[in-house]
């Protein structure tokens, strides 16, 4: 492995490149990145420089989405929704509450841990 340099004015700078494949990350991945950047700076820098950050964020995103779906199914069994045909607004409010509960659990367990 040969280290090359480029000149800018009187200074030589090394050509550094991180081989980190770009991956699509969603809400939970972005929240995880912000958390790491603000609260776990050394770990964030280490993962960024080693090229493992995007892979980690994509993994957190996938796990969080599947966990939210699982939690929503179990919460719907535990707290049955009102009839969608009789009272659609109550049904929507109920589903929003269950989604908020599931997301709160996932954020605590996966994203901010």
C-alpha atoms as a printed R data frame, in Angstrom:
    type eleno elety resid chain resno       x      y      z
1   ATOM     1    CA   UNK     A     1   0.000  0.000  0.000
2   ATOM     2    CA   UNK     A     2   1.555  3.216 -1.159
3   ATOM     3    CA   UNK     A     3   0.663  6.542  0.386
4   ATOM     4    CA   UNK     A     4   0.416  9.368 -2.125
5   ATOM     5    CA   UNK     A     5   0.341 13.088 -1.494
6   ATOM     6    CA   UNK     A     6  -1.030 16.166 -3.176
7   ATOM     7    CA   UNK     A     7   0.353 19.677 -2.932
8   ATOM     8    CA   UNK     A     8  -1.644 22.701 -1.907
9   ATOM     9    CA   UNK     A     9   0.512 25.770 -1.783
10  ATOM    10    CA   UNK     A    10   3.628 24.921  0.229
11  ATOM    11    CA   UNK     A    11   2.029 21.959  2.006
12  ATOM    12    CA   UNK     A    12   1.751 18.267  1.189
13  ATOM    13    CA   UNK     A    13  -1.458 16.494  2.183
14  ATOM    14    CA   UNK     A    14  -1.932 12.714  2.115
15  ATOM    15    CA   UNK     A    15  -4.554 11.274 -0.214
16  ATOM    16    CA   UNK     A    16  -6.797  9.447  2.234
17  ATOM    17    CA   UNK     A    17  -9.902  7.589  1.174
18  ATOM    18    CA   UNK     A    18 -12.297  5.547  3.246
19  ATOM    19    CA   UNK     A    19 -13.789  2.595  1.411
20  ATOM    20    CA   UNK     A    20 -17.267  2.754  2.862
21  ATOM    21    CA   UNK     A    21 -20.064  1.656  0.574
22  ATOM    22    CA   UNK     A    22 -22.949  4.123  0.505
23  ATOM    23    CA   UNK     A    23 -26.121  2.565  1.859
24  ATOM    24    CA   UNK     A    24 -29.619  3.875  2.229
25  ATOM    25    CA   UNK     A    25 -30.416  4.657  5.823
26  ATOM    26    CA   UNK     A    26 -33.737  5.861  7.106
27  ATOM    27    CA   UNK     A    27 -35.054  7.535 10.210
28  ATOM    28    CA   UNK     A    28 -33.520  5.184 12.764
29  ATOM    29    CA   UNK     A    29 -30.129  5.109 11.050
30  ATOM    30    CA   UNK     A    30 -29.973  8.893 10.961
31  ATOM    31    CA   UNK     A    31 -31.005  9.135 14.611
32  ATOM    32    CA   UNK     A    32 -28.293  6.601 15.507
33  ATOM    33    CA   UNK     A    33 -25.665  8.563 13.554
34  ATOM    34    CA   UNK     A    34 -26.618 11.791 15.338
35  ATOM    35    CA   UNK     A    35 -26.508 10.027 18.707
36  ATOM    36    CA   UNK     A    36 -23.066  8.563 18.019
37  ATOM    37    CA   UNK     A    37 -21.735 11.858 16.694
38  ATOM    38    CA   UNK     A    38 -22.904 13.806 19.747
39  ATOM    39    CA   UNK     A    39 -22.500 11.287 22.576
40  ATOM    40    CA   UNK     A    40 -19.994  8.625 21.488
41  ATOM    41    CA   UNK     A    41 -17.502 10.729 19.529
42  ATOM    42    CA   UNK     A    42 -14.561  8.326 19.714
43  ATOM    43    CA   UNK     A    43 -16.625  5.342 18.611
44  ATOM    44    CA   UNK     A    44 -18.178  7.384 15.800
45  ATOM    45    CA   UNK     A    45 -14.766  8.520 14.527
46  ATOM    46    CA   UNK     A    46 -13.357  5.010 14.761
47  ATOM    47    CA   UNK     A    47 -16.223  3.503 12.770
48  ATOM    48    CA   UNK     A    48 -16.124  6.338 10.244
49  ATOM    49    CA   UNK     A    49 -12.400  6.006  9.626
50  ATOM    50    CA   UNK     A    50 -12.504  2.214  9.404
51  ATOM    51    CA   UNK     A    51 -15.391  2.307  6.904
52  ATOM    52    CA   UNK     A    52 -17.892  0.437  9.076
53  ATOM    53    CA   UNK     A    53 -20.252  3.296  9.933
54  ATOM    54    CA   UNK     A    54 -22.717  2.981  7.040
55  ATOM    55    CA   UNK     A    55 -22.930 -0.783  7.490
56  ATOM    56    CA   UNK     A    56 -23.671 -0.300 11.202
57  ATOM    57    CA   UNK     A    57 -26.330  2.333 10.485
58  ATOM    58    CA   UNK     A    58 -28.010  0.144  7.868
59  ATOM    59    CA   UNK     A    59 -28.048 -2.762 10.333
60  ATOM    60    CA   UNK     A    60 -29.619 -0.582 13.054
61  ATOM    61    CA   UNK     A    61 -32.221  0.646 10.536
62  ATOM    62    CA   UNK     A    62 -33.181 -2.893  9.528
63  ATOM    63    CA   UNK     A    63 -33.358 -4.153 13.111
64  ATOM    64    CA   UNK     A    64 -35.385 -1.146 14.263
65  ATOM    65    CA   UNK     A    65 -37.953 -1.466 11.491
66  ATOM    66    CA   UNK     A    66 -38.475 -5.174 12.116
67  ATOM    67    CA   UNK     A    67 -38.701 -4.572 15.877
68  ATOM    68    CA   UNK     A    68 -41.332 -1.843 15.399
69  ATOM    69    CA   UNK     A    69 -43.435 -4.201 13.261
70  ATOM    70    CA   UNK     A    70 -43.157 -6.969 15.862
71  ATOM    71    CA   UNK     A    71 -44.051 -4.604 18.687
72  ATOM    72    CA   UNK     A    72 -47.039 -3.216 16.782
73  ATOM    73    CA   UNK     A    73 -48.398 -6.729 16.265
74  ATOM    74    CA   UNK     A    74 -48.045 -7.606 19.943
75  ATOM    75    CA   UNK     A    75 -49.476 -4.253 21.080
76  ATOM    76    CA   UNK     A    76 -52.475 -4.686 18.767
77  ATOM    77    CA   UNK     A    77 -53.146 -8.046 20.409
78  ATOM    78    CA   UNK     A    78 -52.750 -6.625 23.898
79  ATOM    79    CA   UNK     A    79 -54.751 -3.441 23.249
80  ATOM    80    CA   UNK     A    80 -57.400 -4.174 20.587
81  ATOM    81    CA   UNK     A    81 -58.364 -1.297 18.331
82  ATOM    82    CA   UNK     A    82 -61.883  0.115 18.133
83  ATOM    83    CA   UNK     A    83 -63.931 -0.616 15.033
84  ATOM    84    CA   UNK     A    84 -62.544  1.167 12.005
85  ATOM    85    CA   UNK     A    85 -65.959  1.359 10.330
86  ATOM    86    CA   UNK     A    86 -67.830  2.782 13.341
87  ATOM    87    CA   UNK     A    87 -65.261  5.305 14.547
88  ATOM    88    CA   UNK     A    88 -62.379  5.837 12.096
89  ATOM    89    CA   UNK     A    89 -60.884  8.757 14.033
90  ATOM    90    CA   UNK     A    90 -60.669  6.729 17.231
91  ATOM    91    CA   UNK     A    91 -59.064  3.902 15.262
92  ATOM    92    CA   UNK     A    92 -56.441  6.256 13.794
93  ATOM    93    CA   UNK     A    93 -55.740  7.769 17.214
94  ATOM    94    CA   UNK     A    94 -55.367  4.292 18.692
95  ATOM    95    CA   UNK     A    95 -52.955  3.203 15.937
96  ATOM    96    CA   UNK     A    96 -50.913  6.400 16.343
97  ATOM    97    CA   UNK     A    97 -50.634  5.769 20.081
98  ATOM    98    CA   UNK     A    98 -49.473  2.198 19.509
99  ATOM    99    CA   UNK     A    99 -46.935  3.358 16.923
100 ATOM   100    CA   UNK     A   100 -45.588  5.974 19.331
101 ATOM   101    CA   UNK     A   101 -45.269  3.337 22.065
102 ATOM   102    CA   UNK     A   102 -43.425  0.943 19.742
103 ATOM   103    CA   UNK     A   103 -41.074  3.650 18.461
104 ATOM   104    CA   UNK     A   104 -40.280  4.811 21.979
105 ATOM   105    CA   UNK     A   105 -39.264  1.274 22.936
106 ATOM   106    CA   UNK     A   106 -37.144  0.853 19.798
107 ATOM   107    CA   UNK     A   107 -35.397  4.192 20.289
108 ATOM   108    CA   UNK     A   108 -34.518  3.283 23.862
109 ATOM   109    CA   UNK     A   109 -33.387 -0.266 23.045
110 ATOM   110    CA   UNK     A   110 -31.555  0.146 19.748
111 ATOM   111    CA   UNK     A   111 -30.868  3.730 18.792
112 ATOM   112    CA   UNK     A   112 -29.878  5.420 22.044
113 ATOM   113    CA   UNK     A   113 -28.038  2.497 23.601
